[in-house]
Structure formats: structure tokens, C-alpha cells
XYZ file of C-alpha atoms in Angstrom:
394
model
C 47.016 1.812 -8.042
C 43.867 0.759 -9.389
C 40.683 2.454 -10.716
C 37.227 2.193 -9.744
C 35.325 2.563 -13.246
C 31.452 3.588 -11.844
C 28.848 2.257 -14.323
C 25.760 4.330 -13.790
C 22.206 2.653 -14.358
C 19.137 3.724 -15.858
C 17.888 6.989 -17.005
C 20.910 8.474 -15.900
C 22.541 11.950 -17.456
C 25.680 13.958 -17.290
C 24.435 16.291 -14.346
C 22.996 13.429 -12.561
C 25.864 11.213 -13.329
C 28.166 14.196 -12.068
C 26.573 14.105 -8.858
C 26.787 10.410 -7.882
C 30.619 10.388 -9.046
C 31.335 13.209 -6.773
C 29.485 11.262 -4.023
C 31.075 7.764 -5.145
C 34.740 9.561 -4.816
C 34.360 11.011 -1.742
C 33.026 7.814 -0.076
C 36.320 5.691 -2.216
C 38.740 8.026 -0.893
C 37.942 7.949 2.673
C 38.378 4.258 3.081
C 40.904 3.405 -0.207
C 43.079 6.112 -0.171
C 45.083 6.833 -4.030
C 42.100 4.951 -6.065
C 41.195 6.724 -8.981
C 37.428 6.367 -9.657
C 36.328 6.656 -13.187
C 33.083 6.358 -15.119
C 31.738 5.241 -18.117
C 29.210 7.688 -18.992
C 27.026 5.297 -21.701
C 23.644 7.625 -20.801
C 24.442 10.451 -22.640
C 26.207 8.520 -26.009
C 23.754 5.628 -25.948
C 20.863 6.204 -23.527
C 17.277 6.892 -25.029
C 16.701 10.724 -26.108
C 14.224 12.193 -23.841
C 10.918 11.883 -25.248
C 9.608 16.037 -26.382
C 5.541 14.359 -25.928
C 4.900 14.847 -29.798
C 3.665 11.649 -30.061
C 2.176 11.605 -26.841
C -0.659 14.575 -26.879
C -1.968 15.889 -23.305
C -5.259 15.136 -22.338
C -8.247 17.716 -22.740
C -10.332 18.770 -20.671
C -10.744 21.979 -17.400
C -7.938 21.544 -15.512
C -7.746 20.466 -11.965
C -8.016 22.598 -8.862
C -7.576 21.821 -5.265
C -11.496 21.930 -4.188
C -11.597 19.273 -6.518
C -12.955 21.095 -9.732
C -12.725 19.692 -13.298
C -12.932 15.977 -11.332
C -15.462 14.161 -12.402
C -17.264 11.887 -10.252
C -16.065 8.774 -12.182
C -12.724 9.862 -12.316
C -12.915 10.267 -8.063
C -14.770 6.876 -7.895
C -11.720 5.369 -9.415
C -9.464 7.180 -7.635
C -11.255 5.704 -4.363
C -11.662 2.081 -5.844
C -7.673 2.479 -6.467
C -7.325 2.572 -2.145
C -10.048 0.822 -1.814
C -8.123 -2.501 -3.613
C -5.274 -1.661 -2.092
C -6.674 -1.012 1.771
C -9.934 -1.841 1.912
C -10.684 0.132 5.764
C -9.359 3.329 3.739
C -12.523 5.010 3.168
C -13.797 3.753 6.574
C -11.095 5.481 8.239
C -10.948 8.682 5.970
C -14.716 9.546 7.231
C -14.212 8.831 10.823
C -10.741 11.048 10.935
C -13.159 13.370 9.500
C -15.573 13.431 11.884
C -16.564 15.946 14.706
C -16.393 14.370 17.917
C -19.085 12.652 19.893
C -20.021 11.020 16.231
C -19.963 7.424 16.943
C -22.860 7.978 19.867
C -25.080 5.299 19.332
C -27.198 2.553 20.964
C -25.730 -0.962 22.190
C -28.483 -2.528 20.506
C -27.930 -0.786 16.909
C -24.278 -1.726 17.078
C -25.073 -5.089 17.191
C -27.848 -5.190 14.844
C -24.912 -3.563 12.156
C -22.499 -6.521 13.311
C -24.683 -9.148 13.338
C -25.756 -8.326 9.711
C -22.354 -7.914 8.560
C -21.268 -11.368 9.830
C -24.514 -12.821 8.169
C -23.924 -11.452 5.109
C -22.731 -14.703 2.918
C -25.974 -16.145 3.671
C -28.189 -13.208 2.344
C -29.943 -14.809 -0.406
C -29.726 -11.329 -2.548
C -25.861 -11.161 -2.247
C -25.714 -15.362 -2.884
C -27.808 -14.283 -5.990
C -24.458 -12.866 -6.866
C -21.975 -14.819 -5.294
C -22.471 -18.740 -6.251
C -22.241 -21.366 -3.905
C -18.653 -23.341 -3.374
C -15.626 -21.538 -3.340
C -16.413 -18.050 -3.810
C -19.294 -17.874 -1.326
C -16.737 -19.581 1.044
C -14.130 -16.686 0.452
C -16.801 -13.776 0.607
C -17.525 -15.377 4.272
C -14.295 -15.257 5.008
C -13.207 -12.064 4.000
C -15.943 -10.908 6.134
C -14.860 -12.542 8.912
C -11.215 -11.020 8.812
C -12.752 -7.728 8.234
C -15.076 -8.167 11.513
C -11.800 -8.938 13.014
C -9.857 -6.579 12.401
C -9.518 -4.062 14.979
C -9.555 -1.062 13.094
C -12.870 -1.942 11.648
C -13.975 -2.900 14.985
C -13.700 0.302 16.749
C -15.283 2.280 13.589
C -18.356 0.102 14.204
C -20.094 3.128 16.489
C -18.987 5.541 14.106
C -20.749 3.824 10.996
C -24.094 2.400 13.006
C -24.599 6.019 14.002
C -24.165 8.164 11.067
C -25.918 5.015 9.045
C -22.701 4.690 6.871
C -23.738 1.252 5.277
C -22.208 2.325 1.816
C -18.798 2.933 3.470
C -18.976 -0.781 5.244
C -20.475 -2.367 1.865
C -17.761 -0.561 -0.152
C -15.406 -2.304 2.484
C -16.904 -5.417 2.750
C -16.576 -5.487 -1.506
C -12.961 -4.567 -1.804
C -12.247 -7.442 1.071
C -13.783 -9.864 -0.994
C -11.946 -8.985 -4.675
C -8.821 -8.701 -2.102
C -9.152 -11.749 -0.629
C -9.984 -13.451 -3.835
C -6.931 -12.549 -5.406
C -4.792 -13.463 -2.245
C -5.958 -16.673 -2.983
C -5.204 -16.522 -6.495
C -1.710 -15.152 -6.449
C -2.965 -12.362 -8.719
C -6.070 -9.832 -10.159
C -9.481 -11.724 -10.538
C -11.936 -11.251 -13.406
C -14.624 -8.688 -11.600
C -15.970 -6.301 -14.073
C -16.924 -2.394 -12.165
C -20.065 -3.195 -13.074
C -20.600 -6.594 -10.856
C -18.132 -4.894 -8.183
C -20.673 -2.054 -7.997
C -23.935 -4.321 -8.140
C -22.286 -6.459 -5.216
C -21.309 -3.212 -2.809
C -24.891 -1.607 -3.933
C -26.857 -4.967 -2.526
C -24.811 -5.199 0.276
C -25.792 -1.935 1.430
C -29.176 -2.793 0.763
C -29.088 -5.968 2.912
C -26.998 -3.511 5.939
C -30.124 -1.050 6.123
C -29.885 0.733 2.590
C -28.453 4.628 2.327
C -28.996 6.991 4.940
C -29.943 11.224 3.772
C -26.680 13.145 2.875
C -24.654 10.134 3.284
C -23.701 10.218 -0.644
C -22.557 13.714 -0.060
C -19.734 12.247 2.361
C -19.014 9.936 0.198
C -18.185 12.087 -2.897
C -16.400 15.101 -0.389
C -13.892 11.365 0.342
C -13.751 10.677 -3.092
C -12.820 13.856 -4.423
C -10.293 14.427 -1.879
C -8.869 11.007 -2.856
C -9.121 12.028 -6.227
C -7.225 15.506 -5.687
C -4.007 13.297 -5.363
C -4.793 10.170 -7.904
C -7.888 10.973 -10.194
C -6.636 9.719 -13.876
C -7.031 12.953 -15.530
C -4.436 14.784 -13.739
C -2.269 12.283 -15.391
C -3.889 12.404 -18.889
C -3.702 16.250 -18.716
C 0.350 16.045 -17.935
C 1.172 12.685 -19.902
C 3.713 14.851 -22.092
C 5.235 15.958 -19.259
C 5.642 12.681 -17.253
C 6.526 10.765 -20.233
C 10.000 13.245 -20.968
C 10.465 12.481 -17.181
C 9.896 8.615 -17.192
C 11.671 8.284 -20.759
C 15.208 7.523 -20.107
C 14.447 5.366 -17.130
C 11.856 3.323 -19.232
C 13.644 3.753 -22.583
C 17.185 2.755 -21.406
C 16.163 -0.810 -19.985
C 13.994 -1.291 -23.376
C 17.083 -0.335 -25.820
C 19.298 -2.430 -23.315
C 17.399 -5.274 -23.742
C 16.409 -4.800 -27.751
C 20.070 -3.770 -28.513
C 22.359 -4.053 -25.635
C 25.702 -4.439 -27.548
C 26.888 -1.478 -28.302
C 26.749 -0.233 -24.698
C 28.999 -3.637 -23.836
C 31.416 -3.180 -26.766
C 31.708 0.546 -25.643
C 32.211 -0.383 -21.745
C 34.764 -3.446 -22.544
C 36.705 -0.752 -24.951
C 36.428 1.827 -21.574
C 38.051 -1.263 -19.621
C 40.987 -1.782 -21.818
C 41.652 2.238 -22.342
C 42.635 2.028 -18.911
C 45.126 -0.470 -18.700
C 46.058 -1.381 -15.487
C 44.052 -3.235 -12.441
C 40.211 -2.108 -12.886
C 37.343 -3.028 -9.875
C 34.249 -2.479 -12.146
C 31.192 -1.266 -9.808
C 27.797 -1.375 -11.855
C 24.747 -0.147 -10.335
C 21.513 -1.382 -11.309
C 21.135 -1.748 -15.431
C 25.140 -0.919 -15.185
C 25.544 -4.114 -13.344
C 23.686 -6.185 -16.045
C 25.633 -4.509 -18.812
C 28.953 -4.984 -16.686
C 28.249 -8.548 -16.199
C 27.345 -8.855 -19.715
C 30.302 -7.543 -20.817
C 32.173 -9.487 -18.591
C 30.517 -12.696 -20.221
C 31.076 -11.379 -23.792
C 34.913 -9.838 -23.423
C 38.471 -11.579 -22.391
C 39.179 -8.512 -20.064
C 41.897 -9.977 -17.724
C 42.265 -6.748 -16.301
C 39.425 -6.474 -14.562
C 40.248 -7.896 -11.199
C 36.672 -7.546 -9.360
C 33.409 -7.047 -10.614
C 31.025 -4.970 -8.035
C 27.211 -5.529 -8.986
C 25.265 -3.014 -6.580
C 21.511 -3.077 -6.369
C 21.889 -5.722 -9.574
C 18.825 -7.432 -11.421
C 21.324 -10.011 -12.606
C 19.764 -13.124 -11.226
C 16.722 -12.344 -12.154
C 17.439 -12.078 -15.132
C 19.196 -15.079 -15.462
C 16.778 -16.634 -13.758
C 14.403 -15.596 -16.777
C 17.052 -16.571 -19.858
C 16.366 -12.926 -20.364
C 20.355 -12.012 -20.189
C 21.638 -11.780 -23.783
C 24.852 -13.275 -23.524
C 24.550 -15.911 -20.685
C 21.860 -18.439 -21.231
C 20.146 -19.810 -18.227
C 21.983 -23.188 -16.636
C 25.099 -22.294 -18.922
C 28.353 -21.921 -17.077
C 30.515 -18.368 -16.901
C 33.235 -18.615 -19.326
C 36.453 -19.227 -18.107
C 37.783 -15.799 -18.044
C 34.921 -14.143 -15.902
C 36.767 -12.762 -13.392
C 37.462 -14.617 -10.220
C 36.053 -12.230 -7.759
C 32.322 -10.841 -7.605
C 30.932 -9.033 -5.255
C 26.977 -8.262 -5.037
C 25.667 -5.845 -2.877
C 22.283 -5.951 -1.959
C 19.377 -4.044 0.442
C 16.310 -6.442 0.801
C 13.969 -2.869 1.184
C 15.106 -2.825 -2.903
C 12.559 -4.461 -4.932
C 14.538 -4.428 -7.841
C 17.737 -5.792 -6.168
C 18.632 -9.622 -5.990
C 20.789 -12.010 -4.704
C 22.899 -13.904 -6.539
C 24.108 -16.680 -4.892
C 21.892 -18.964 -5.383
C 22.382 -19.096 -9.561
C 26.288 -18.579 -9.157
C 27.053 -20.602 -6.271
C 30.843 -20.202 -5.784
C 31.237 -17.603 -8.111
C 29.896 -14.512 -6.333
C 29.182 -13.642 -2.747
C 26.222 -11.699 -1.758
C 26.652 -8.671 0.956
C 23.758 -7.403 2.503
C 23.426 -3.634 3.179
C 21.053 -1.240 5.130
C 20.469 1.607 3.270
C 17.758 3.286 6.210
C 15.458 3.262 3.435
C 12.295 2.247 1.936
C 11.825 1.061 -1.824
C 11.603 3.123 -4.509
C 14.144 5.863 -2.010
C 16.669 2.364 -1.094
C 17.454 1.653 -5.063
C 19.523 4.890 -5.417
C 20.381 4.686 -1.859
C 23.667 2.866 -1.237
C 26.170 5.527 -2.253
C 24.928 7.302 1.362
C 25.617 4.017 2.780
C 28.968 3.257 4.740
C 28.580 -0.436 4.536
C 28.916 -0.218 0.863
C 31.994 1.432 1.014
C 33.576 -1.275 3.580
C 32.208 -3.855 1.346
C 34.116 -3.011 -1.652
C 36.984 -2.034 -0.013
C 37.185 -5.240 2.027
C 37.025 -7.067 -1.655
C 39.186 -4.860 -2.949
C 41.942 -5.858 -0.386
C 41.110 -9.384 -1.113
C 42.370 -8.938 -4.639
């Protein structure tokens, strides 16, 4: 009789572990009758203690309320830009969706005028003073052209023209330009908030200036966003947030700094079982399983199964404690290793590229988006079928 020894991932403590174990036990009883499922409960023993928040005082200031009171304009502005950097059309979309019917009535002449002004922004001398000749100017020109080609922007132009919403267009252009530069650079670019604001205000002026009453609309949009994203809410509840986040993040940091006790504990659990073992590790638990099998000769482990694992990623960074980049796996490492991956799980990595001939990657589809996909393996029948097939081959 084989024993499946489940090694949970980061942040898991007794209650959550039992829920996962119940689900996993039910799943394997259906496909591998007679197999015993046990757990290596390391979270409560070797994981970090929950933070009590005493070293992370909550922010002061008025409490947030659903009508936006207690959220400063600076906070709301920051929240809007957080959205715009990711989606330059966010503010325009929000304004269009909140507008009454008939708000897009405008003349073809006015519509064409705004479109041509947007198209020619790169050639405007005032804009040119903020964007130097050469690559930055061409990047700005391309970013504007991409924005004009966007169907959603084209559909919103009548509304933007009718309302003279030059500020919304200006912020959209500016965020599209910054996003274009970051895409070209492959990462964040150094643009200060002052430089960003100077650019969008010049663009707004070039397009025709601000219309009366539009500042109130922009503020309403910003506050609506800030109700969900404003940093004061995070600051005010920092202690509670850290209390929840510390087990997950802290376990990873603790393992990377001092992971030997967990590896030793895991090896002792395997030896206690004595008979044939299938070592099943999820996420950080999979890293601990892999490194324990490198560091310890555990001949009763007949199969290693890593699920949603970062072993290949850390190996590629040469960041594993027991197995250096380029080294061969030791002779005592199990002959059979299955690595289960959902491509939508951004924390899961295929292993075959790094460990060709020693591992078999198995793709599954949890049908969940990230980050839920990372914890959804145990509700996916394909996972249990993959383990059953590997067990039957042992």
C-alpha cells in the first residue's frame, strides 16, 4: 500500500490544511482506492508566526466612507493614474458609461477638428518642449497613433468632442505614451509625477483647454476609483493587512533564509512512514520536497509530484539552497517526477527545459483565472488522473 504525503504551500495553517487534506483525500479515494493520504504539517511548527501589527501602526486620519469623504484629491488622483498606467482608456470609458443618453451629439466639423488635433500633437511646439526630438518624439507619435486606431477611443470621440473633455483625452494620451515607452523599454521608465502632469496639461491646452464643469466630472471619476483603490485605506488598515499577508509572504522569506529545518522535518516524516511514499508538494511545499530529496537519500519515495511549483524558476536563478544551476541531480533522487502546471497559474513553471529526462510536465486546466488558479488544482479531476497514472507506472 502506497502513502501519499501531502506537503502544503505557503501561508497554510491547521484549519486550511485540513480543508485541503479533506478535498485531496476525497479526490484520491476515487482514483486510487486503498491509498492512504497523510500530511506533513509544517506551517504551524516551522512557519512564521502571524504579525500582530505592533510594528506596523495603522495610518492616522479620517476614516474612508462610501461617498468619498476622507479621501483627499491627491489620493484620488493617485488612484486614477494607477488605473490609467494599466489602461489609458479607463477614465474615458468611465465617463462615457456614466453619461446620459444624447450626450454625444456633436457636429462633424468639431469631431474632425479634435481628431486632427490629437493626431498632430507630436508636431505641436509646446508639446515638443516637453518631449525631445529623436526616439521619445517618435514614441509619442506612435502612442498617439495607436490610441487613434483603438475602436473604443474612436467610438468615444463624439462624446469627448460634445463635452470638450480635453482633460480626459490629455490624460489618456499621456498614459498611453508612458505605457508605450515602458513596453519598448521592457520595464518602468523614469517619469516624475511633475513631468507627467506638465505633459497632460500642455496636451489639454493644445486640444482646446478645459471646459467649465469638467473638473467636477474628473473629480467624481477619480473619487469613484479612489473608493476602491485609495492608499489611505491601505495605510489605515496596514496592520490587519500585514496580519493576513505575513504567513504567506513570511513563510517564503523564512524558507529562503533558513529552510534546512523544514527539509529535515520533511525527511523525518518520510522515514516515519517506512513504506512506499508518493511525495506530493504544492507551491513552496513542492520546493521543500525537491530540495529534501536532493539533500537526503529517501529510497522509499517512489514518486515526486510537484503542483504549481516554482522549482524550475528558482533553479534558473541559481536560487535553490541544495541544488546549484548546472549541477546534475544526485543518483539517489527519485527516478519518477511529475510536475503539474496550469498555464494560467503565473506561479507555476514547466520543469522539462531544466531537467530534461528527469521530469514529466503535465498540463492541466483549472478553468480559473490567476491567482485563484494557483489554489484550484485540488478541485481539478485531471490532477488526480495524472497522479494515478504516474502511481500506476511505479
